[in-house]
Short mmCIF file of C-alpha atoms in Angstrom, two decimals:
data_model
loop_
_atom_site.label_atom_id
_atom_site.label_comp_id
_atom_site.label_asym_id
_atom_site.label_seq_id
_atom_site.Cartn_x
_atom_site.Cartn_y
_atom_site.Cartn_z
CA MET F 1 1.93 37.22 13.62
CA THR F 2 -0.67 34.64 14.64
CA PRO F 3 0.19 30.92 14.53
CA ALA F 4 -2.23 30.44 11.63
CA MET F 5 -0.26 32.99 9.58
CA ALA F 6 3.18 31.78 10.63
CA LEU F 7 5.64 31.43 7.80
CA PRO F 8 7.48 28.17 7.14
CA PRO F 9 11.04 28.01 8.51
CA ARG F 10 12.60 28.50 5.04
CA SER F 11 10.57 31.68 4.38
CA GLU F 12 11.50 33.10 7.77
CA GLY F 13 15.16 32.42 6.99
CA VAL F 14 14.85 34.20 3.63
CA ILE F 15 13.29 37.24 5.32
CA ARG F 16 16.11 37.42 7.86
CA MET F 17 18.74 37.24 5.13
CA LYS F 18 16.94 39.94 3.11
CA ARG F 19 17.02 42.23 6.13
CA LEU F 20 20.71 41.54 6.65
CA ALA F 21 21.54 42.29 2.99
CA LEU F 22 19.43 45.46 3.08
CA GLY F 23 21.05 46.54 6.32
CA LEU F 24 24.49 46.09 4.78
CA LEU F 25 23.46 48.19 1.75
CA LEU F 26 22.17 50.98 4.00
CA ALA F 27 25.39 50.80 6.01
CA MET F 28 27.44 51.22 2.80
CA LEU F 29 25.35 54.24 1.78
CA ALA F 30 25.71 55.80 5.22
CA ILE F 31 29.49 55.24 5.21
CA LEU F 32 29.68 56.66 1.68
CA ALA F 33 27.82 59.82 2.79
CA ILE F 34 30.06 60.32 5.84
CA ALA F 35 33.27 59.69 3.90
CA ALA F 36 32.27 62.08 1.11
CA THR F 37 31.37 64.77 3.65
CA PHE F 38 34.61 64.68 5.60
CA GLN F 39 37.05 63.62 2.86
CA ASP F 40 38.39 67.15 2.32
CA LYS F 41 39.44 67.38 5.98
CA HIS F 42 40.64 63.78 6.19
CA PRO F 43 42.14 62.63 2.89
CA TRP F 44 42.53 59.05 4.09
CA LEU F 45 38.73 58.80 3.98
CA SER F 46 39.11 58.49 0.20
CA TRP F 47 39.88 54.81 0.78
CA VAL F 48 36.74 54.42 2.88
CA ARG F 49 34.76 56.27 0.27
CA ALA F 50 36.07 53.99 -2.48
CA PHE F 51 35.11 50.91 -0.47
CA ALA F 52 31.61 52.18 0.40
CA GLU F 53 30.98 53.49 -3.12
CA ALA F 54 31.91 50.26 -4.87
CA GLY F 55 30.17 48.19 -2.15
CA SER F 56 26.95 50.18 -2.64
CA VAL F 57 27.08 49.68 -6.41
CA GLY F 58 27.72 45.94 -5.98
CA ALA F 59 24.89 45.62 -3.47
CA ILE F 60 22.41 47.48 -5.69
CA ALA F 61 23.43 45.50 -8.79
CA ASP F 62 23.08 42.15 -7.04
CA TRP F 63 19.76 43.22 -5.46
CA PHE F 64 18.49 44.00 -8.94
CA ALA F 65 19.74 40.67 -10.32
CA VAL F 66 18.26 38.61 -7.48
CA THR F 67 14.95 40.46 -7.51
CA ALA F 68 14.68 40.18 -11.29
CA LEU F 69 14.52 36.38 -10.93
CA PHE F 70 11.23 36.51 -9.03
CA ARG F 71 9.51 39.82 -9.80
CA HIS F 72 9.83 43.23 -11.43
CA PRO F 73 12.21 45.40 -9.35
CA LEU F 74 10.25 48.22 -7.69
CA GLY F 75 7.24 47.02 -9.68
CA LEU F 76 8.66 48.46 -12.91
CA PRO F 77 8.08 46.30 -16.04
CA ILE F 78 11.74 46.30 -16.98
CA PRO F 79 12.53 43.86 -19.83
CA HIS F 80 14.05 40.52 -18.88
CA THR F 81 12.87 40.71 -15.25
CA ALA F 82 10.40 38.46 -13.35
CA ILE F 83 12.24 35.65 -15.09
CA ILE F 84 10.79 32.69 -13.15
CA PRO F 85 7.08 33.74 -13.30
CA ARG F 86 7.40 34.66 -16.98
CA ASN F 87 9.07 31.37 -17.93
CA LYS F 88 7.41 28.99 -15.45
CA ASP F 89 5.91 26.78 -18.19
CA ASP F 90 9.26 26.43 -19.93
CA ILE F 91 10.93 25.74 -16.57
CA GLY F 92 8.40 23.00 -15.81
CA GLN F 93 8.91 21.38 -19.20
CA ALA F 94 12.70 21.59 -18.87
CA LEU F 95 12.55 20.14 -15.36
CA GLY F 96 10.36 17.23 -16.50
CA THR F 97 12.65 16.50 -19.46
CA PHE F 98 15.72 16.72 -17.22
CA VAL F 99 14.26 14.21 -14.74
CA GLU F 100 13.24 11.87 -17.56
CA GLN F 101 16.56 11.92 -19.39
CA ASN F 102 18.93 12.02 -16.43
CA PHE F 103 17.22 10.17 -13.59
CA LEU F 104 14.63 7.74 -14.97
CA THR F 105 17.08 5.92 -17.23
CA PRO F 106 17.36 2.10 -17.27
CA GLU F 107 20.98 2.34 -16.12
CA ASN F 108 20.21 4.54 -13.11
CA LEU F 109 17.18 2.50 -12.11
CA THR F 110 19.02 -0.81 -12.44
CA ARG F 111 21.92 0.47 -10.35
CA LYS F 112 19.57 1.81 -7.66
CA PHE F 113 17.35 -1.28 -7.48
CA ALA F 114 20.42 -3.51 -7.19
CA THR F 115 21.10 -2.00 -3.76
CA LEU F 116 17.53 -2.43 -2.49
CA ASP F 117 15.96 -5.36 -0.67
CA PRO F 118 12.25 -4.44 -0.78
CA ALA F 119 10.87 -7.90 0.01
CA GLY F 120 13.31 -8.42 2.88
CA ALA F 121 12.59 -5.00 4.36
CA ALA F 122 8.84 -5.55 4.08
CA VAL F 123 8.81 -8.99 5.67
CA ARG F 124 11.14 -7.90 8.48
CA TRP F 125 8.78 -5.04 9.23
CA LEU F 126 5.66 -7.22 9.03
CA SER F 127 7.21 -9.93 11.21
CA SER F 128 6.76 -7.66 14.21
CA PRO F 129 3.33 -8.29 15.79
CA ASP F 130 2.88 -4.57 16.43
CA ASN F 131 3.60 -3.70 12.81
CA SER F 132 1.38 -6.43 11.35
CA GLN F 133 -1.41 -5.34 13.71
CA ARG F 134 -0.93 -1.71 12.69
CA CYS F 135 -0.96 -2.62 9.00
CA ALA F 136 -4.08 -4.77 9.37
CA ARG F 137 -5.85 -2.03 11.32
CA ALA F 138 -4.94 0.54 8.64
CA VAL F 139 -6.34 -1.72 5.89
CA CYS F 140 -9.54 -2.47 7.80
CA GLU F 141 -10.18 1.21 8.52
CA PHE F 142 -11.26 1.57 4.89
CA VAL F 143 -13.86 -1.20 5.17
CA PRO F 144 -16.57 0.51 7.30
CA GLY F 145 -16.64 3.59 5.10
CA MET F 146 -16.84 1.45 1.99
CA LEU F 147 -19.63 -0.70 3.42
CA GLU F 148 -21.58 2.27 4.75
CA GLY F 149 -21.33 3.89 1.32
CA LEU F 150 -23.10 0.90 -0.26
CA ASP F 151 -26.83 1.17 0.32
CA ASP F 152 -29.43 -1.48 -0.48
CA ALA F 153 -29.89 -0.19 -4.02
CA ASP F 154 -26.15 -0.38 -4.69
CA PHE F 155 -25.95 -3.90 -3.34
CA ARG F 156 -29.03 -5.01 -5.30
CA ARG F 157 -27.59 -3.50 -8.49
CA PHE F 158 -24.24 -5.23 -7.85
CA LEU F 159 -26.05 -8.50 -7.20
CA ASP F 160 -28.22 -8.23 -10.32
CA GLN F 161 -25.51 -6.99 -12.70
CA ALA F 162 -22.36 -8.74 -11.50
CA VAL F 163 -23.06 -11.74 -9.28
CA LEU F 164 -26.27 -13.36 -10.52
CA PRO F 165 -25.41 -13.36 -14.25
CA GLN F 166 -22.16 -15.14 -13.43
CA LEU F 167 -23.99 -17.64 -11.21
CA GLU F 168 -26.54 -18.38 -13.91
CA ARG F 169 -23.77 -19.38 -16.32
CA LEU F 170 -22.14 -21.78 -13.88
CA GLU F 171 -22.24 -25.52 -14.50
CA VAL F 172 -22.40 -26.58 -10.88
CA ALA F 173 -21.86 -30.32 -11.14
CA PRO F 174 -18.81 -30.25 -13.48
CA LEU F 175 -17.32 -27.42 -11.41
CA ALA F 176 -17.81 -29.40 -8.21
CA GLY F 177 -16.26 -32.42 -9.92
CA ARG F 178 -13.16 -30.45 -10.92
CA LEU F 179 -12.81 -29.01 -7.40
CA LEU F 180 -13.09 -32.47 -5.85
CA GLU F 181 -10.54 -33.75 -8.36
CA VAL F 182 -8.07 -31.14 -7.15
CA MET F 183 -8.87 -31.83 -3.49
CA THR F 184 -8.41 -35.60 -3.91
CA HIS F 185 -5.21 -35.40 -5.95
CA GLU F 186 -2.47 -37.69 -4.59
CA GLY F 187 -4.81 -39.18 -1.98
CA ARG F 188 -5.59 -35.98 -0.11
CA HIS F 189 -9.11 -37.23 0.55
CA GLN F 190 -7.72 -40.11 2.65
CA ALA F 191 -7.10 -37.58 5.41
CA LEU F 192 -10.87 -37.05 5.52
CA LEU F 193 -11.36 -40.79 5.96
CA ASP F 194 -8.76 -40.81 8.75
CA GLN F 195 -10.65 -38.06 10.54
CA GLY F 196 -13.93 -39.93 10.13
CA LEU F 197 -12.38 -43.14 11.50
CA HIS F 198 -11.06 -41.27 14.52
CA ILE F 199 -14.45 -39.68 15.23
CA LEU F 200 -16.30 -42.99 14.85
CA ASP F 201 -13.78 -44.76 17.11
CA GLY F 202 -14.25 -42.18 19.83
CA TRP F 203 -18.03 -42.24 19.55
CA LEU F 204 -18.27 -46.05 19.80
CA THR F 205 -15.96 -46.14 22.81
CA GLU F 206 -17.88 -43.42 24.65
CA HIS F 207 -21.37 -44.76 23.90
CA ARG F 208 -21.09 -48.47 24.62
CA GLU F 209 -23.90 -48.24 27.17
CA LEU F 210 -26.20 -46.49 24.72
CA ILE F 211 -25.56 -49.21 22.12
CA ARG F 212 -26.30 -51.93 24.74
CA GLU F 213 -29.58 -50.23 25.67
CA LYS F 214 -30.67 -50.10 22.04
CA PHE F 215 -29.66 -53.73 21.59
CA SER F 216 -31.67 -54.76 24.69
CA GLU F 217 -34.71 -52.90 23.38
CA ALA F 218 -34.50 -54.82 20.12
CA SER F 219 -33.84 -58.19 21.88
CA ARG F 220 -36.33 -58.28 24.78
CA TYR F 221 -36.04 -61.97 25.58
CA THR F 222 -32.26 -62.21 26.11
CA PRO F 223 -30.67 -61.64 29.53
CA GLY F 224 -28.78 -58.41 30.22
CA VAL F 225 -25.47 -60.24 30.71
CA PHE F 226 -25.77 -61.71 27.24
CA ASP F 227 -26.64 -58.30 25.76
CA ARG F 228 -23.63 -56.68 27.40
CA TYR F 229 -21.32 -59.46 26.18
CA VAL F 230 -22.57 -59.21 22.60
CA VAL F 231 -22.38 -55.43 22.51
CA ASN F 232 -18.86 -55.34 23.98
CA ARG F 233 -17.65 -57.92 21.47
CA PHE F 234 -19.35 -56.02 18.66
CA VAL F 235 -17.90 -52.67 19.65
CA ASP F 236 -14.43 -54.14 20.21
CA GLY F 237 -14.57 -55.76 16.78
CA ILE F 238 -15.61 -52.52 15.07
CA VAL F 239 -12.94 -50.54 16.92
CA ALA F 240 -10.30 -53.09 15.93
CA LEU F 241 -11.45 -52.85 12.31
CA LEU F 242 -11.22 -49.06 12.45
CA HIS F 243 -7.69 -49.32 13.82
CA ASP F 244 -6.73 -51.70 11.01
CA ILE F 245 -8.08 -49.30 8.40
CA ALA F 246 -6.28 -46.37 10.05
CA VAL F 247 -2.83 -47.99 10.06
CA ASN F 248 -3.01 -49.80 6.72
CA PRO F 249 -2.77 -47.49 3.68
CA GLU F 250 -3.64 -50.44 1.40
CA HIS F 251 -6.73 -51.60 3.33
CA GLU F 252 -9.69 -52.71 1.23
CA MET F 253 -11.90 -50.06 2.83
CA ARG F 254 -9.51 -47.31 1.74
CA VAL F 255 -9.42 -48.74 -1.79
CA ARG F 256 -13.22 -48.81 -1.95
CA PHE F 257 -13.42 -45.29 -0.56
CA ASP F 258 -10.99 -44.12 -3.22
CA VAL F 259 -12.92 -45.89 -5.99
CA ALA F 260 -16.24 -44.50 -4.75
CA THR F 261 -14.76 -41.00 -4.67
CA GLN F 262 -13.43 -41.26 -8.23
CA VAL F 263 -16.76 -42.63 -9.47
CA PHE F 264 -18.58 -39.76 -7.77
CA ILE F 265 -16.21 -37.22 -9.36
CA ALA F 266 -16.70 -38.82 -12.79
CA LYS F 267 -20.49 -38.62 -12.41
CA LEU F 268 -20.30 -34.98 -11.34
CA LYS F 269 -18.24 -34.14 -14.40
CA ALA F 270 -20.17 -36.15 -17.01
CA SER F 271 -23.53 -37.41 -15.74
CA PRO F 272 -26.62 -35.57 -17.13
CA GLU F 273 -28.50 -36.57 -13.95
CA TYR F 274 -25.99 -34.88 -11.67
CA ALA F 275 -25.81 -31.87 -14.01
CA LEU F 276 -29.60 -31.49 -13.72
CA LYS F 277 -29.46 -31.78 -9.92
CA GLY F 278 -26.74 -29.13 -9.84
CA GLN F 279 -28.76 -26.73 -11.97
CA VAL F 280 -31.85 -27.22 -9.80
CA LEU F 281 -29.79 -26.45 -6.70
CA LEU F 282 -28.29 -23.37 -8.37
CA GLU F 283 -31.72 -22.10 -9.40
CA ASP F 284 -32.90 -22.42 -5.79
CA VAL F 285 -29.90 -20.37 -4.62
CA ILE F 286 -30.53 -17.69 -7.24
CA THR F 287 -34.22 -17.55 -6.34
CA HIS F 288 -33.30 -16.95 -2.69
CA LEU F 289 -30.83 -14.24 -3.69
CA ARG F 290 -33.44 -12.50 -5.86
CA THR F 291 -35.83 -12.35 -2.94
CA GLU F 292 -35.50 -8.76 -1.69
CA THR F 293 -36.17 -9.48 1.97
CA TYR F 294 -33.64 -12.29 1.99
CA TYR F 295 -30.74 -10.41 0.45
CA ARG F 296 -31.48 -7.24 2.45
CA THR F 297 -31.52 -9.15 5.73
CA VAL F 298 -28.31 -10.99 4.90
CA TRP F 299 -26.59 -7.82 3.68
CA GLU F 300 -27.57 -5.68 6.65
CA ASP F 301 -26.64 -8.40 9.12
CA LEU F 302 -23.29 -9.05 7.43
CA ARG F 303 -22.47 -5.36 7.13
CA GLY F 304 -23.39 -4.66 10.75
CA ARG F 305 -21.32 -7.56 12.04
CA ILE F 306 -18.25 -6.56 10.03
CA VAL F 307 -18.43 -2.88 11.06
CA ALA F 308 -19.03 -3.76 14.72
CA ASP F 309 -16.14 -6.22 14.78
CA ILE F 310 -13.66 -3.83 13.16
CA ALA F 311 -14.64 -1.10 15.65
CA ARG F 312 -13.66 -3.31 18.60
CA PRO F 313 -10.08 -3.01 19.93
CA SER F 314 -9.83 -6.81 19.86
CA SER F 315 -11.32 -7.21 16.37
CA LEU F 316 -11.38 -10.77 15.06
CA ILE F 317 -11.10 -9.56 11.46
CA VAL F 318 -8.13 -7.30 12.21
CA GLY F 319 -6.51 -10.02 14.30
CA ALA F 320 -6.96 -12.64 11.58
CA LEU F 321 -5.57 -10.30 8.93
CA ALA F 322 -2.63 -9.34 11.16
CA GLU F 323 -1.89 -12.98 11.87
CA GLY F 324 -2.06 -13.79 8.17
CA LEU F 325 0.31 -10.95 7.30
CA ALA F 326 2.77 -11.95 10.02
CA ALA F 327 2.62 -15.63 9.02
CA THR F 328 3.19 -14.76 5.37
CA ALA F 329 6.11 -12.55 6.35
CA ARG F 330 7.67 -15.33 8.43
CA ILE F 331 7.32 -17.82 5.58
CA ILE F 332 8.96 -15.44 3.10
CA GLN F 333 11.68 -14.48 5.58
CA ALA F 334 12.58 -18.14 6.11
CA ASP F 335 12.68 -18.94 2.39
CA ASP F 336 15.71 -17.29 0.76
CA ARG F 337 14.75 -18.46 -2.74
CA LEU F 338 11.22 -17.10 -2.47
CA ARG F 339 12.46 -13.79 -1.09
CA ALA F 340 15.01 -13.51 -3.89
CA ARG F 341 12.32 -14.21 -6.49
CA LEU F 342 10.05 -11.57 -4.95
CA ASP F 343 12.90 -9.04 -4.95
CA ALA F 344 13.62 -9.82 -8.59
CA TRP F 345 9.94 -9.49 -9.50
CA ILE F 346 9.63 -6.16 -7.63
CA HIS F 347 12.82 -4.83 -9.23
CA THR F 348 11.77 -5.87 -12.73
CA SER F 349 8.20 -4.60 -12.34
CA ALA F 350 9.23 -1.26 -10.85
CA GLU F 351 11.97 -0.72 -13.40
CA THR F 352 9.70 -1.65 -16.31
CA LEU F 353 6.90 0.54 -14.98
CA LEU F 354 9.14 3.57 -14.45
CA VAL F 355 10.95 3.22 -17.78
CA ARG F 356 7.75 2.59 -19.70
CA HIS F 357 5.95 5.54 -18.12
CA ARG F 358 8.85 7.91 -17.52
CA HIS F 359 7.49 10.24 -20.19
CA GLU F 360 4.20 10.37 -18.28
CA ILE F 361 6.16 11.28 -15.12
CA SER F 362 7.91 14.04 -17.06
CA LYS F 363 4.54 15.19 -18.38
CA LEU F 364 3.12 15.18 -14.85
CA ILE F 365 5.94 17.45 -13.62
CA THR F 366 5.34 19.80 -16.54
CA GLU F 367 1.58 19.92 -15.95
CA VAL F 368 1.92 20.45 -12.19
CA VAL F 369 4.35 23.35 -12.66
CA ALA F 370 2.12 24.81 -15.38
CA SER F 371 -0.87 24.66 -13.03
CA TRP F 372 0.88 26.73 -10.38
CA ASP F 373 0.19 30.42 -10.12
CA ALA F 374 3.13 32.57 -11.22
CA GLU F 375 3.42 34.20 -7.81
CA GLU F 376 3.09 30.81 -6.11
CA ILE F 377 5.98 29.28 -8.04
CA SER F 378 8.11 32.35 -7.34
CA ASN F 379 7.43 31.99 -3.64
CA LYS F 380 8.19 28.25 -3.73
CA VAL F 381 11.51 28.72 -5.49
CA GLU F 382 12.48 31.69 -3.37
CA ALA F 383 11.67 29.79 -0.18
CA GLU F 384 14.07 27.03 -1.29
CA ILE F 385 17.04 29.03 -2.61
CA GLY F 386 16.35 32.54 -1.32
CA ARG F 387 18.88 32.34 1.52
CA ASP F 388 21.72 31.53 -0.86
CA LEU F 389 20.64 34.32 -3.20
CA GLN F 390 20.74 36.81 -0.33
CA TYR F 391 24.29 35.66 0.39
CA ILE F 392 25.06 36.69 -3.18
CA ARG F 393 23.88 40.21 -2.33
CA ILE F 394 26.03 40.24 0.82
CA ASN F 395 29.05 38.88 -1.03
CA GLY F 396 28.48 41.37 -3.85
CA THR F 397 28.56 44.19 -1.33
CA LEU F 398 31.82 43.06 0.29
CA VAL F 399 33.53 41.97 -2.94
CA GLY F 400 32.47 45.22 -4.61
CA GLY F 401 33.91 47.20 -1.71
CA ALA F 402 37.19 45.29 -1.92
CA ALA F 403 37.33 45.87 -5.68
CA GLY F 404 36.69 49.59 -5.11
CA VAL F 405 39.63 49.82 -2.71
CA LEU F 406 41.85 47.98 -5.20
CA LEU F 407 40.84 50.23 -8.08
CA HIS F 408 41.33 53.31 -5.91
CA GLY F 409 44.82 52.17 -5.03
CA LEU F 410 45.66 51.47 -8.69
CA SER F 411 44.38 54.92 -9.72
CA LEU F 412 46.62 56.59 -7.13
CA ALA F 413 49.57 54.51 -8.23
CA PHE F 414 49.15 55.44 -11.90
CA ALA F 415 48.46 59.11 -11.02
CA SER F 416 51.81 59.38 -9.26
#
């Protein structure tokens, strides 16, 4: 038998057991023939004959019973044979109902989920750099095929039907105002001022000479020593002011910056002038997106860059995703309350989903079994339980033989 035609291990085991059971039946028949032939000369062979005779009957009866489960014995359409192929639809329905009523019950699911720690297991697995990298790579492997499957017409249709209509309905200025309101909540925007102060401080310190040169150009009739003195004092004063603003949360400059920010947000949210400017800007963006050459160039460039990056062993996209997964896993692993809430959510969601749709699962089992060919389902079942059924044939042979000896002994006892 070629490798391509090799049988699965279970089927090979069934075949071996069938041969063993058949060999035992043939042995019983051979012993029966020998004992019957020589019994007149050797009366003790009556015991052997009784064993072989009853063993042969038991073997044949059990062969018929086992075979009748899967097919017609000897191909004869005997009633109540080929039980599994003939009743496969009923078997599938009964199996689906059994699973639904005995396994997918709220009690069983609750008890099982109580022993699981899905969030903990997931974050422990993702915490490993190799695992997070493998997961990120597996996710990103779908991206090139998806992007390559979208041609220019698909992208243009998506742009025209999904993106642009949503953009056209946007109120840019109020939206920007609400976003800035969130970003500046509880003084978050002061960090931006701190960064600006730091940058300005560094620039002034590094470019004193440039400032002096510009000052000298504007004041041609003052000596260079005077220019240098004025510039140094000016720069030192500005730097000192920047330091004061940086260390004093209540500084007047910070207060004015905060007021100016709030006024700007209020104008974005309510001013007709800003609303008009926002709509003009949005219309310019939409016009650019509707320009075929523009969107095609951007799309092709973006798609090419993404595909090329993912194909590299050291992909930035894969690396960023892996790092994000690992970081998320570490955060969840370190937060017992968050992990417990995730576990509870997973348990509740899975239990609700399974209980709510358990009838659909039962229906799926029924439909799958019904879709199988009768011979196919017979082969599947026989491959799973065929070995045990062949043991029944073997046991029937031996038990039948033992019963034959016992009955033979009882008949002799009553005859005497």
